Each structure stands twice: as structure tokens, then as C-alpha cells.
Amino acid sequence: MEYVALIIGFLVILAGLWAIMTRKNIIRIIIGFSIFDTGLHIVIVALAYVKGGTAPILDSAVGIDDALNKIVDPVPQALVLTAIVIGLGVTALMLAFAMKMHKEKKTLDIRNFRDMKW
Amino acid sequence: MKNFFKIIIIAAFGVMLYPLFDSFSGNGQLNDLASFYAQKENVEKVNSANLVTAVVVTYRGLDTLGEVTILFLTAAIIAFFLTKQSEVRTLRRNSEIFQTAARLLIPVIIMVGVYIFINGHLSPGGGFQGGAVIASAVILMLLAFPNMPFNSKLFGLIESTSGLVFVGIAFLGVLIGTGFLDNAILPLGTFGELLSAGTIPIIYSFVGLKVGAELSNIISGLQSVQADN
């Protein structure tokens, strides 16, 4: 099971990289960054999986006494929570830059922005 | 030719990822750090049913403080970048169905968001998720009633007050508890009840308010500079 999630995560990362490198529209490149992010999150959560484990939430199904043997690792999930929020901040900033760039040149095609290219 | 290079680079990246997949054999049991968090005596020290919340708010609460700071920085930069335009926008009138549905749904969505962040220590959810749900209600509001004035000062006030309360509660742990972000300065309550886990529900509620206000400010900033072209 953990292998499926891991493979999907890696494929999503590659799809995001492909979108970043081949798309010409800036919005689509930003979407590519988001997809790359999502793939990384899937990989981190997949690495935290413990065979036969369940969500690290203690209730009537997973008692406080045998939590040690029944739950998956909570630490990478907490890290992914942090990573999602920071990814959101980065995406929002990229969108703001894209709006600024569109205001300058009235286009979002990356080929028209050659000022920083050498 | 150019596309060929891109395909080679992506393939090389895939080859680089393959050893990670190959050497991964699955975990048979929790590692030492996670076992420490899941031990009975440590769970009872924090008394939060959701262990992820215990890690996010208590053990690694300093990370969360940094995370909230990054969100604040993003909101500040976007507000600095996207100042209001003076040009008048001609907007198509929204349909009656959409406006009525929005009026009905916005309070419900906000209530769901509040539910998610208040129950963050008991069930899946928490401040960040609840804040995002509240911000989605604000998106719906901005789409349904685009001409309504958006009071970003009020949202800024909510945001900074919540941040100050978060840091204040964290420092109270230093003064009357055992350390920064100690959650046991309030009674821990019964395990699994709404009012348990000390300061965790309070901190997460304020984080939820802060995140909701910040995301709303970002969205309104992006919306206010939209031109008609």
C-alpha cells in the first residue's frame, strides 16, 4: 500500500516538473509548482506509513494504551501541514508577481519576459 | 531539440528518484521519536486526542509560530504589491440564484470552519484547515457581492490580535508553567472532551482566526487589482 502512494507521489512530482519546464503561460507554470508541491506532500506522508497503522487520533477504536502499536507516525504529517501552508504562501506570492507582470506587458507568455535572460 | 533536453532532464530526475523508491522497505513499527509522542505517559501529559495537533501546537509549536509568521509576511508583501486601483470596473450583475445561495451558504461555511478549528485537538482538523474554510466563505462573498466594501483594516486587526494572543499564551507558559508553549497552564480536563488539553484549543482557535483573516486579506488584495481587460 505504501508503495502505491510513493509511486503516485513521484509521478505527480515528475508531472509538476514537466509542467514547469514546458508550459509557456505563467499561470500554468505556477500550477506546475503547486502540483510539484502536492507530489512532495504525498511522498512525505507515504514515508510515514507504518504497516497496519491507522490515523494518529486516539478514540474508542485506538485506545490510549495500545496507541504505540496501532498508529502511523504523526511527525511527518505535522511537517506536511507546515509545508502546505508555506506552499500556499509561495503560490500566493507567485500569483501576485504574475499579476504585476501582466500589468507591465499585458501578456502572461513567458517568452515575452526576456529582461533577465542571458 | 529544446524539448529533447527537457525530456532528458525530467527522465534524469525520475532516475534520481528511483533509488529512494528502491531502498524504501516500509516501516514495521514507529521510530523512536514517534514512539516518544505515542507513549501513554506522554500522551497524558498533553491530553490531546489528535496526536498531530499535539505535535503541531505543543512539541513543535515554535515551527507553527514560524509558519504563522511566514503567512503574515506573505499577506504583508501582497498588500504592499497590490495597491488599490482607481479605475472603475463595470461588473455584470450576478444572478439572483447565485446571490441567494451565497447568502444562505456563507454563514454555514463559516460555522463549519469554526467547528473544524475548535475540534482540532479531538478530530482531524485544526487552525490552518478551519482558517482555510473560513477564507473560502470570504471568496464566495467576494464573488457574489463584488461591490461590497471589504474592510481590510478589521481583518488586519483580527489577525494581529490573534497573533499577539498566541505569543502571549506561549509566554505565559514560561512565566507560570515549565516552558515556552507549555499547554498545562490550564487544567488538562478529561481526555477526549471539548474542554481538554489545556491551552491547545485556545491557541488553535486563535491560529484559525489569524489564518482566516490573513487569507481573506490576500484574496481581497488579489481581487481589488483585477482589471477589466
mmCIF file of N, CA, C and O in Angstrom, chain A residues 2-3 6-7 10 13-14 17-18 21-22 24 36 46-51 56-58 64-65 67-68 71-75 77-79 81-82 85-86 88-89 92-93 95-97 99-100 102-103 106 117, chain B residues 6 9-10 13-14 17 20-21 24-31 33-35 37-40 43-44 49-52 55-56 60 67 70-71 74 77-78 81 85 122 124 128-129 191 204 215 218 222 225 229:
data_model
loop_
_atom_site.group_PDB
_atom_site.id
_atom_site.type_symbol
_atom_site.label_atom_id
_atom_site.label_comp_id
_atom_site.label_asym_id
_atom_site.label_seq_id
_atom_site.Cartn_x
_atom_site.Cartn_y
_atom_site.Cartn_z
ATOM 1 N N GLU A 2 1.883 1.249 0.868
ATOM 2 C CA GLU A 2 2.736 2.433 0.929
ATOM 3 C C GLU A 2 3.478 2.656 -0.383
ATOM 4 O O GLU A 2 3.794 3.784 -0.748
ATOM 5 N N TYR A 3 3.733 1.532 -1.128
ATOM 6 C CA TYR A 3 4.425 1.680 -2.408
ATOM 7 C C TYR A 3 3.572 2.417 -3.415
ATOM 8 O O TYR A 3 4.068 3.221 -4.194
ATOM 9 N N LEU A 6 3.731 6.010 -2.711
ATOM 10 C CA LEU A 6 5.057 6.530 -3.042
ATOM 11 C C LEU A 6 5.197 6.726 -4.551
ATOM 12 O O LEU A 6 5.671 7.775 -5.019
ATOM 13 N N ILE A 7 4.752 5.714 -5.340
ATOM 14 C CA ILE A 7 4.867 5.821 -6.801
ATOM 15 C C ILE A 7 4.032 6.982 -7.307
ATOM 16 O O ILE A 7 4.489 7.787 -8.132
ATOM 17 N N PHE A 10 5.799 10.233 -6.619
ATOM 18 C CA PHE A 10 6.903 10.517 -7.542
ATOM 19 C C PHE A 10 6.383 10.909 -8.921
ATOM 20 O O PHE A 10 6.903 11.841 -9.553
ATOM 21 N N ILE A 13 5.239 14.414 -8.822
ATOM 22 C CA ILE A 13 6.391 15.330 -8.831
ATOM 23 C C ILE A 13 6.885 15.518 -10.263
ATOM 24 O O ILE A 13 7.136 16.644 -10.721
ATOM 25 N N LEU A 14 7.019 14.396 -11.003
ATOM 26 C CA LEU A 14 7.529 14.497 -12.375
ATOM 27 C C LEU A 14 6.561 15.281 -13.263
ATOM 28 O O LEU A 14 6.981 16.073 -14.106
ATOM 29 N N LEU A 17 7.123 18.867 -12.594
ATOM 30 C CA LEU A 17 8.364 19.337 -13.218
ATOM 31 C C LEU A 17 8.158 19.547 -14.718
ATOM 32 O O LEU A 17 8.619 20.541 -15.296
ATOM 33 N N TRP A 18 7.428 18.587 -15.330
ATOM 34 C CA TRP A 18 7.148 18.707 -16.764
ATOM 35 C C TRP A 18 6.356 19.979 -17.046
ATOM 36 O O TRP A 18 6.644 20.716 -17.983
ATOM 37 N N MET A 21 8.552 23.046 -16.829
ATOM 38 C CA MET A 21 9.550 23.237 -17.883
ATOM 39 C C MET A 21 8.971 23.440 -19.266
ATOM 40 O O MET A 21 9.611 24.060 -20.114
ATOM 41 N N THR A 22 7.775 22.919 -19.544
ATOM 42 C CA THR A 22 7.298 23.000 -20.921
ATOM 43 C C THR A 22 6.202 24.031 -21.135
ATOM 44 O O THR A 22 5.986 24.441 -22.272
ATOM 45 N N LYS A 24 4.176 27.586 -21.345
ATOM 46 C CA LYS A 24 4.608 28.941 -21.661
ATOM 47 C C LYS A 24 3.844 29.997 -20.870
ATOM 48 O O LYS A 24 4.322 31.102 -20.676
ATOM 49 N N PHE A 36 3.911 20.041 -8.147
ATOM 50 C CA PHE A 36 5.184 19.543 -7.601
ATOM 51 C C PHE A 36 5.097 19.454 -6.070
ATOM 52 O O PHE A 36 5.433 18.450 -5.454
ATOM 53 N N ALA A 46 3.577 9.265 2.663
ATOM 54 C CA ALA A 46 3.745 7.837 2.378
ATOM 55 C C ALA A 46 4.913 7.273 3.174
ATOM 56 O O ALA A 46 4.864 6.134 3.649
ATOM 57 N N LEU A 47 5.980 8.067 3.343
ATOM 58 C CA LEU A 47 7.131 7.575 4.106
ATOM 59 C C LEU A 47 6.783 7.362 5.573
ATOM 60 O O LEU A 47 7.432 6.579 6.261
ATOM 61 N N ALA A 48 5.737 8.065 6.062
ATOM 62 C CA ALA A 48 5.391 7.952 7.479
ATOM 63 C C ALA A 48 4.540 6.736 7.757
ATOM 64 O O ALA A 48 4.260 6.443 8.907
ATOM 65 N N TYR A 49 4.121 6.013 6.704
ATOM 66 C CA TYR A 49 3.174 4.919 6.913
ATOM 67 C C TYR A 49 3.840 3.781 7.683
ATOM 68 O O TYR A 49 4.983 3.408 7.409
ATOM 69 N N VAL A 50 3.120 3.233 8.649
ATOM 70 C CA VAL A 50 3.563 2.049 9.383
ATOM 71 C C VAL A 50 2.604 0.926 9.017
ATOM 72 O O VAL A 50 1.397 1.147 8.957
ATOM 73 N N LYS A 51 3.143 -0.244 8.755
ATOM 74 C CA LYS A 51 2.314 -1.354 8.264
ATOM 75 C C LYS A 51 1.162 -1.635 9.234
ATOM 76 O O LYS A 51 1.380 -1.843 10.425
ATOM 77 N N PRO A 56 -3.245 8.852 13.480
ATOM 78 C CA PRO A 56 -2.805 9.092 14.862
ATOM 79 C C PRO A 56 -3.802 9.916 15.666
ATOM 80 O O PRO A 56 -3.463 10.972 16.189
ATOM 81 N N ILE A 57 -5.038 9.448 15.726
ATOM 82 C CA ILE A 57 -6.062 10.124 16.520
ATOM 83 C C ILE A 57 -6.633 9.094 17.482
ATOM 84 O O ILE A 57 -7.138 8.058 17.053
ATOM 85 N N LEU A 58 -6.533 9.363 18.765
ATOM 86 C CA LEU A 58 -6.919 8.376 19.761
ATOM 87 C C LEU A 58 -8.396 8.533 20.106
ATOM 88 O O LEU A 58 -8.848 9.617 20.449
ATOM 89 N N ILE A 64 -5.753 4.625 24.312
ATOM 90 C CA ILE A 64 -4.536 5.333 24.718
ATOM 91 C C ILE A 64 -3.451 4.323 25.113
ATOM 92 O O ILE A 64 -2.257 4.621 25.048
ATOM 93 N N ASP A 65 -3.848 3.084 25.471
ATOM 94 C CA ASP A 65 -2.863 2.110 25.961
ATOM 95 C C ASP A 65 -2.083 1.453 24.827
ATOM 96 O O ASP A 65 -0.886 1.197 24.955
ATOM 97 N N ALA A 67 -1.774 2.687 21.703
ATOM 98 C CA ALA A 67 -1.536 3.622 20.607
ATOM 99 C C ALA A 67 -0.198 3.343 19.936
ATOM 100 O O ALA A 67 -0.057 3.476 18.723
ATOM 101 N N LEU A 68 0.765 2.904 20.752
ATOM 102 C CA LEU A 68 2.126 2.712 20.250
ATOM 103 C C LEU A 68 2.171 1.725 19.088
ATOM 104 O O LEU A 68 2.969 1.867 18.169
ATOM 105 N N ILE A 71 -0.794 3.208 15.538
ATOM 106 C CA ILE A 71 -0.886 4.440 14.753
ATOM 107 C C ILE A 71 0.298 4.571 13.813
ATOM 108 O O ILE A 71 1.325 3.908 13.969
ATOM 109 N N VAL A 72 0.132 5.442 12.806
ATOM 110 C CA VAL A 72 1.250 5.790 11.935
ATOM 111 C C VAL A 72 1.977 6.984 12.551
ATOM 112 O O VAL A 72 1.519 7.589 13.511
ATOM 113 N N ASP A 73 3.119 7.313 11.969
ATOM 114 C CA ASP A 73 3.998 8.353 12.510
ATOM 115 C C ASP A 73 3.330 9.734 12.394
ATOM 116 O O ASP A 73 3.019 10.170 11.291
ATOM 117 N N PRO A 74 3.078 10.447 13.501
ATOM 118 C CA PRO A 74 2.432 11.757 13.383
ATOM 119 C C PRO A 74 3.370 12.887 12.969
ATOM 120 O O PRO A 74 2.902 13.929 12.529
ATOM 121 N N VAL A 75 4.680 12.710 13.099
ATOM 122 C CA VAL A 75 5.593 13.843 12.890
ATOM 123 C C VAL A 75 5.608 14.305 11.421
ATOM 124 O O VAL A 75 5.448 15.492 11.154
ATOM 125 N N GLN A 77 3.321 14.029 9.286
ATOM 126 C CA GLN A 77 2.033 14.662 8.973
ATOM 127 C C GLN A 77 2.022 16.106 9.453
ATOM 128 O O GLN A 77 1.538 17.010 8.750
ATOM 129 N N ALA A 78 2.587 16.351 10.642
ATOM 130 C CA ALA A 78 2.671 17.723 11.136
ATOM 131 C C ALA A 78 3.570 18.557 10.227
ATOM 132 O O ALA A 78 3.266 19.722 9.930
ATOM 133 N N LEU A 79 4.664 17.937 9.739
ATOM 134 C CA LEU A 79 5.564 18.687 8.848
ATOM 135 C C LEU A 79 4.866 19.016 7.537
ATOM 136 O O LEU A 79 5.049 20.096 6.971
ATOM 137 N N LEU A 81 1.702 19.518 7.163
ATOM 138 C CA LEU A 81 0.792 20.628 7.451
ATOM 139 C C LEU A 81 1.538 21.951 7.303
ATOM 140 O O LEU A 81 1.069 22.891 6.647
ATOM 141 N N THR A 82 2.741 22.021 7.888
ATOM 142 C CA THR A 82 3.566 23.222 7.743
ATOM 143 C C THR A 82 3.885 23.477 6.272
ATOM 144 O O THR A 82 3.787 24.609 5.786
ATOM 145 N N VAL A 85 1.027 24.985 4.232
ATOM 146 C CA VAL A 85 0.778 26.404 4.478
ATOM 147 C C VAL A 85 1.847 27.254 3.803
ATOM 148 O O VAL A 85 1.557 28.292 3.194
ATOM 149 N N ILE A 86 3.115 26.810 3.875
ATOM 150 C CA ILE A 86 4.174 27.590 3.241
ATOM 151 C C ILE A 86 4.023 27.536 1.721
ATOM 152 O O ILE A 86 4.231 28.545 1.032
ATOM 153 N N LEU A 88 1.227 27.400 0.185
ATOM 154 C CA LEU A 88 0.167 28.362 -0.112
ATOM 155 C C LEU A 88 0.721 29.772 -0.161
ATOM 156 O O LEU A 88 0.396 30.543 -1.068
ATOM 157 N N GLY A 89 1.587 30.125 0.810
ATOM 158 C CA GLY A 89 2.172 31.455 0.804
ATOM 159 C C GLY A 89 2.986 31.706 -0.456
ATOM 160 O O GLY A 89 2.884 32.760 -1.084
ATOM 161 N N ALA A 92 0.658 32.156 -3.434
ATOM 162 C CA ALA A 92 0.006 33.463 -3.431
ATOM 163 C C ALA A 92 0.974 34.544 -3.886
ATOM 164 O O ALA A 92 0.614 35.428 -4.676
ATOM 165 N N LEU A 93 2.246 34.456 -3.435
ATOM 166 C CA LEU A 93 3.236 35.452 -3.856
ATOM 167 C C LEU A 93 3.492 35.362 -5.349
ATOM 168 O O LEU A 93 3.578 36.383 -6.044
ATOM 169 N N LEU A 95 1.447 34.346 -7.631
ATOM 170 C CA LEU A 95 0.290 34.896 -8.348
ATOM 171 C C LEU A 95 0.321 36.420 -8.320
ATOM 172 O O LEU A 95 0.000 37.074 -9.326
ATOM 173 N N ALA A 96 0.741 36.985 -7.163
ATOM 174 C CA ALA A 96 0.821 38.438 -7.094
ATOM 175 C C ALA A 96 1.860 38.967 -8.079
ATOM 176 O O ALA A 96 1.633 39.961 -8.792
ATOM 177 N N PHE A 97 3.013 38.267 -8.167
ATOM 178 C CA PHE A 97 4.036 38.674 -9.141
ATOM 179 C C PHE A 97 3.496 38.552 -10.560
ATOM 180 O O PHE A 97 3.756 39.416 -11.408
ATOM 181 N N MET A 99 0.449 38.872 -11.525
ATOM 182 C CA MET A 99 -0.447 39.999 -11.809
ATOM 183 C C MET A 99 0.362 41.252 -12.119
ATOM 184 O O MET A 99 0.025 42.025 -13.028
ATOM 185 N N LYS A 100 1.437 41.471 -11.367
ATOM 186 C CA LYS A 100 2.303 42.634 -11.630
ATOM 187 C C LYS A 100 2.890 42.556 -13.041
ATOM 188 O O LYS A 100 2.937 43.552 -13.768
ATOM 189 N N HIS A 102 1.735 40.935 -15.604
ATOM 190 C CA HIS A 102 0.696 41.148 -16.608
ATOM 191 C C HIS A 102 0.384 42.623 -16.751
ATOM 192 O O HIS A 102 0.099 43.106 -17.843
ATOM 193 N N LYS A 103 0.465 43.367 -15.679
ATOM 194 C CA LYS A 103 0.216 44.800 -15.735
ATOM 195 C C LYS A 103 1.297 45.503 -16.551
ATOM 196 O O LYS A 103 1.019 46.454 -17.272
ATOM 197 N N LYS A 106 1.037 43.336 -20.371
ATOM 198 C CA LYS A 106 -0.274 42.938 -20.870
ATOM 199 C C LYS A 106 -0.264 41.538 -21.469
ATOM 200 O O LYS A 106 -1.049 41.225 -22.361
ATOM 201 N N LYS A 117 17.127 37.327 -19.010
ATOM 202 C CA LYS A 117 17.701 36.175 -19.698
ATOM 203 C C LYS A 117 19.071 36.549 -20.255
ATOM 204 O O LYS A 117 19.273 37.670 -20.698
ATOM 205 N N LYS B 6 14.566 18.854 -22.435
ATOM 206 C CA LYS B 6 13.643 18.858 -21.285
ATOM 207 C C LYS B 6 13.271 17.441 -20.902
ATOM 208 O O LYS B 6 13.245 17.088 -19.711
ATOM 209 N N ILE B 9 16.077 15.884 -19.027
ATOM 210 C CA ILE B 9 16.191 16.365 -17.640
ATOM 211 C C ILE B 9 15.136 15.709 -16.763
ATOM 212 O O ILE B 9 15.422 15.248 -15.650
ATOM 213 N N ILE B 10 13.894 15.615 -17.288
ATOM 214 C CA ILE B 10 12.830 15.006 -16.470
ATOM 215 C C ILE B 10 13.135 13.530 -16.235
ATOM 216 O O ILE B 10 12.968 13.010 -15.121
ATOM 217 N N PHE B 13 15.685 13.208 -13.612
ATOM 218 C CA PHE B 13 15.078 13.427 -12.299
ATOM 219 C C PHE B 13 14.368 12.165 -11.825
ATOM 220 O O PHE B 13 14.467 11.787 -10.654
ATOM 221 N N GLY B 14 13.667 11.515 -12.780
ATOM 222 C CA GLY B 14 12.996 10.266 -12.420
ATOM 223 C C GLY B 14 13.991 9.202 -11.998
ATOM 224 O O GLY B 14 13.774 8.489 -11.012
ATOM 225 N N LEU B 17 15.054 9.802 -8.555
ATOM 226 C CA LEU B 17 14.084 9.426 -7.531
ATOM 227 C C LEU B 17 14.023 7.919 -7.334
ATOM 228 O O LEU B 17 13.606 7.444 -6.287
ATOM 229 N N LEU B 20 15.456 6.175 -4.201
ATOM 230 C CA LEU B 20 14.664 6.445 -2.999
ATOM 231 C C LEU B 20 13.539 5.428 -2.882
ATOM 232 O O LEU B 20 13.247 4.910 -1.795
ATOM 233 N N PHE B 21 12.922 5.138 -4.046
ATOM 234 C CA PHE B 21 11.831 4.170 -4.043
ATOM 235 C C PHE B 21 12.363 2.768 -3.780
ATOM 236 O O PHE B 21 11.767 1.989 -3.043
ATOM 237 N N PHE B 24 13.295 1.944 -0.152
ATOM 238 C CA PHE B 24 12.230 2.066 0.847
ATOM 239 C C PHE B 24 11.575 0.715 1.060
ATOM 240 O O PHE B 24 11.136 0.076 0.107
ATOM 241 N N SER B 25 11.566 0.250 2.290
ATOM 242 C CA SER B 25 11.008 -1.077 2.529
ATOM 243 C C SER B 25 9.816 -1.048 3.471
ATOM 244 O O SER B 25 9.347 -2.084 3.901
ATOM 245 N N GLY B 26 9.314 0.132 3.787
ATOM 246 C CA GLY B 26 8.174 0.204 4.689
ATOM 247 C C GLY B 26 8.608 0.147 6.139
ATOM 248 O O GLY B 26 9.649 -0.404 6.468
ATOM 249 N N ASN B 27 7.810 0.748 7.002
ATOM 250 C CA ASN B 27 8.143 0.744 8.419
ATOM 251 C C ASN B 27 7.352 -0.343 9.115
ATOM 252 O O ASN B 27 6.131 -0.407 8.997
ATOM 253 N N GLY B 28 8.034 -1.194 9.889
ATOM 254 C CA GLY B 28 7.331 -2.204 10.661
ATOM 255 C C GLY B 28 6.761 -1.646 11.951
ATOM 256 O O GLY B 28 5.734 -2.090 12.432
ATOM 257 N N GLN B 29 7.444 -0.657 12.504
ATOM 258 C CA GLN B 29 6.967 -0.045 13.754
ATOM 259 C C GLN B 29 7.374 1.422 13.770
ATOM 260 O O GLN B 29 8.127 1.887 12.915
ATOM 261 N N LEU B 30 6.861 2.148 14.762
ATOM 262 C CA LEU B 30 7.180 3.568 14.877
ATOM 263 C C LEU B 30 8.656 3.749 15.206
ATOM 264 O O LEU B 30 9.265 2.914 15.884
ATOM 265 N N ASN B 31 9.239 4.855 14.738
ATOM 266 C CA ASN B 31 10.621 5.138 15.132
ATOM 267 C C ASN B 31 10.641 5.755 16.529
ATOM 268 O O ASN B 31 9.597 5.975 17.151
ATOM 269 N N LEU B 33 11.334 8.704 17.864
ATOM 270 C CA LEU B 33 10.704 9.997 18.140
ATOM 271 C C LEU B 33 9.189 9.844 18.223
ATOM 272 O O LEU B 33 8.554 10.310 19.172
ATOM 273 N N ALA B 34 8.616 9.121 17.217
ATOM 274 C CA ALA B 34 7.161 8.957 17.209
ATOM 275 C C ALA B 34 6.706 8.115 18.395
ATOM 276 O O ALA B 34 5.638 8.366 18.962
ATOM 277 N N SER B 35 7.517 7.114 18.799
ATOM 278 C CA SER B 35 7.138 6.316 19.964
ATOM 279 C C SER B 35 7.097 7.176 21.219
ATOM 280 O O SER B 35 6.229 7.000 22.072
ATOM 281 N N TYR B 37 6.231 10.290 21.333
ATOM 282 C CA TYR B 37 4.978 11.055 21.319
ATOM 283 C C TYR B 37 3.784 10.160 21.623
ATOM 284 O O TYR B 37 2.787 10.632 22.151
ATOM 285 N N ALA B 38 3.855 8.860 21.268
ATOM 286 C CA ALA B 38 2.688 7.990 21.400
ATOM 287 C C ALA B 38 2.656 7.250 22.729
ATOM 288 O O ALA B 38 1.684 6.553 23.004
ATOM 289 N N GLN B 39 3.718 7.382 23.555
ATOM 290 C CA GLN B 39 3.710 6.676 24.839
ATOM 291 C C GLN B 39 2.592 7.195 25.738
ATOM 292 O O GLN B 39 2.249 8.371 25.693
ATOM 293 N N LYS B 40 2.082 6.288 26.567
ATOM 294 C CA LYS B 40 0.903 6.641 27.353
ATOM 295 C C LYS B 40 1.168 7.832 28.267
ATOM 296 O O LYS B 40 0.373 8.770 28.325
ATOM 297 N N VAL B 43 1.330 11.013 26.230
ATOM 298 C CA VAL B 43 0.010 11.418 25.741
ATOM 299 C C VAL B 43 -0.781 12.051 26.868
ATOM 300 O O VAL B 43 -1.457 13.071 26.690
ATOM 301 N N GLU B 44 -0.676 11.474 28.068
ATOM 302 C CA GLU B 44 -1.446 12.021 29.183
ATOM 303 C C GLU B 44 -0.908 13.365 29.650
ATOM 304 O O GLU B 44 -1.641 14.159 30.230
ATOM 305 N N ALA B 49 -6.326 14.300 22.017
ATOM 306 C CA ALA B 49 -6.660 13.042 21.345
ATOM 307 C C ALA B 49 -6.028 12.966 19.964
ATOM 308 O O ALA B 49 -5.706 11.892 19.478
ATOM 309 N N ASN B 50 -5.860 14.126 19.308
ATOM 310 C CA ASN B 50 -5.249 14.156 17.985
ATOM 311 C C ASN B 50 -3.749 14.381 18.169
ATOM 312 O O ASN B 50 -3.311 15.464 18.537
ATOM 313 N N LEU B 51 -2.970 13.327 17.899
ATOM 314 C CA LEU B 51 -1.529 13.445 18.172
ATOM 315 C C LEU B 51 -0.851 14.426 17.227
ATOM 316 O O LEU B 51 0.144 15.057 17.584
ATOM 317 N N VAL B 52 -1.391 14.558 16.004
ATOM 318 C CA VAL B 52 -0.792 15.527 15.077
ATOM 319 C C VAL B 52 -0.911 16.934 15.657
ATOM 320 O O VAL B 52 0.032 17.730 15.600
ATOM 321 N N VAL B 55 1.637 17.452 18.291
ATOM 322 C CA VAL B 55 2.962 17.747 17.735
ATOM 323 C C VAL B 55 3.001 19.172 17.206
ATOM 324 O O VAL B 55 3.941 19.928 17.465
ATOM 325 N N VAL B 56 1.946 19.576 16.472
ATOM 326 C CA VAL B 56 1.978 20.892 15.817
ATOM 327 C C VAL B 56 1.950 22.013 16.836
ATOM 328 O O VAL B 56 2.706 22.978 16.734
ATOM 329 N N ARG B 60 6.149 20.951 18.660
ATOM 330 C CA ARG B 60 6.789 21.763 17.632
ATOM 331 C C ARG B 60 6.043 23.066 17.439
ATOM 332 O O ARG B 60 5.879 23.555 16.319
ATOM 333 N N GLU B 67 5.619 29.384 10.973
ATOM 334 C CA GLU B 67 4.708 29.206 9.852
ATOM 335 C C GLU B 67 3.719 30.365 9.767
ATOM 336 O O GLU B 67 3.468 30.942 8.699
ATOM 337 N N ILE B 70 5.373 33.337 8.460
ATOM 338 C CA ILE B 70 5.537 33.325 7.001
ATOM 339 C C ILE B 70 4.242 33.745 6.320
ATOM 340 O O ILE B 70 4.254 34.544 5.373
ATOM 341 N N LEU B 71 3.104 33.250 6.849
ATOM 342 C CA LEU B 71 1.816 33.659 6.272
ATOM 343 C C LEU B 71 1.627 35.164 6.422
ATOM 344 O O LEU B 71 1.177 35.841 5.489
ATOM 345 N N THR B 74 3.700 36.922 3.854
ATOM 346 C CA THR B 74 3.088 36.849 2.535
ATOM 347 C C THR B 74 1.976 37.877 2.390
ATOM 348 O O THR B 74 1.913 38.606 1.392
ATOM 349 N N ILE B 77 3.464 41.359 2.089
ATOM 350 C CA ILE B 77 4.091 41.652 0.799
ATOM 351 C C ILE B 77 3.024 41.862 -0.259
ATOM 352 O O ILE B 77 3.118 42.765 -1.104
ATOM 353 N N ILE B 78 1.962 41.017 -0.205
ATOM 354 C CA ILE B 78 0.924 41.146 -1.225
ATOM 355 C C ILE B 78 0.184 42.464 -1.057
ATOM 356 O O ILE B 78 -0.124 43.152 -2.044
ATOM 357 N N PHE B 81 2.384 45.064 -2.570
ATOM 358 C CA PHE B 81 2.471 44.998 -4.019
ATOM 359 C C PHE B 81 1.207 45.495 -4.692
ATOM 360 O O PHE B 81 1.239 46.248 -5.648
ATOM 361 N N GLN B 85 -6.488 50.093 -7.240
ATOM 362 C CA GLN B 85 -6.512 50.893 -8.447
ATOM 363 C C GLN B 85 -7.677 51.869 -8.369
ATOM 364 O O GLN B 85 -8.652 51.618 -7.685
ATOM 365 N N LEU B 122 -9.379 17.094 18.886
ATOM 366 C CA LEU B 122 -10.125 15.844 19.048
ATOM 367 C C LEU B 122 -10.250 15.059 17.754
ATOM 368 O O LEU B 122 -10.265 13.827 17.767
ATOM 369 N N PRO B 124 -9.728 15.085 13.107
ATOM 370 C CA PRO B 124 -8.910 15.674 12.058
ATOM 371 C C PRO B 124 -9.314 17.116 11.816
ATOM 372 O O PRO B 124 -10.504 17.423 11.749
ATOM 373 N N PHE B 128 -5.292 25.741 10.857
ATOM 374 C CA PHE B 128 -4.988 26.086 9.471
ATOM 375 C C PHE B 128 -6.117 25.650 8.542
ATOM 376 O O PHE B 128 -6.551 26.397 7.669
ATOM 377 N N GLN B 129 -6.629 24.424 8.775
ATOM 378 C CA GLN B 129 -7.706 23.929 7.930
ATOM 379 C C GLN B 129 -8.968 24.765 8.117
ATOM 380 O O GLN B 129 -9.629 25.156 7.138
ATOM 381 N N PHE B 191 -9.719 13.368 29.047
ATOM 382 C CA PHE B 191 -9.230 13.023 27.712
ATOM 383 C C PHE B 191 -10.401 12.833 26.761
ATOM 384 O O PHE B 191 -11.322 12.079 27.050
ATOM 385 N N TYR B 204 -5.251 27.018 19.064
ATOM 386 C CA TYR B 204 -5.652 26.651 17.706
ATOM 387 C C TYR B 204 -6.807 27.516 17.219
ATOM 388 O O TYR B 204 -6.890 27.816 16.035
ATOM 389 N N LEU B 215 -5.754 34.971 4.971
ATOM 390 C CA LEU B 215 -6.107 34.507 3.622
ATOM 391 C C LEU B 215 -7.159 35.419 3.009
ATOM 392 O O LEU B 215 -7.101 35.723 1.816
ATOM 393 N N ILE B 218 -5.387 38.393 1.669
ATOM 394 C CA ILE B 218 -4.667 38.085 0.434
ATOM 395 C C ILE B 218 -5.643 38.050 -0.737
ATOM 396 O O ILE B 218 -5.414 38.642 -1.799
ATOM 397 N N LEU B 222 -5.790 40.382 -4.069
ATOM 398 C CA LEU B 222 -5.743 39.911 -5.456
ATOM 399 C C LEU B 222 -6.963 40.378 -6.219
ATOM 400 O O LEU B 222 -6.889 40.698 -7.401
ATOM 401 N N VAL B 225 -7.169 44.420 -7.401
ATOM 402 C CA VAL B 225 -6.397 44.978 -8.516
ATOM 403 C C VAL B 225 -6.822 44.388 -9.851
ATOM 404 O O VAL B 225 -6.231 44.686 -10.879
ATOM 405 N N ASN B 229 -9.800 44.172 -18.524
ATOM 406 C CA ASN B 229 -9.391 43.826 -19.889
ATOM 407 C C ASN B 229 -9.515 42.345 -20.185
ATOM 408 O O ASN B 229 -9.261 41.496 -19.398
#
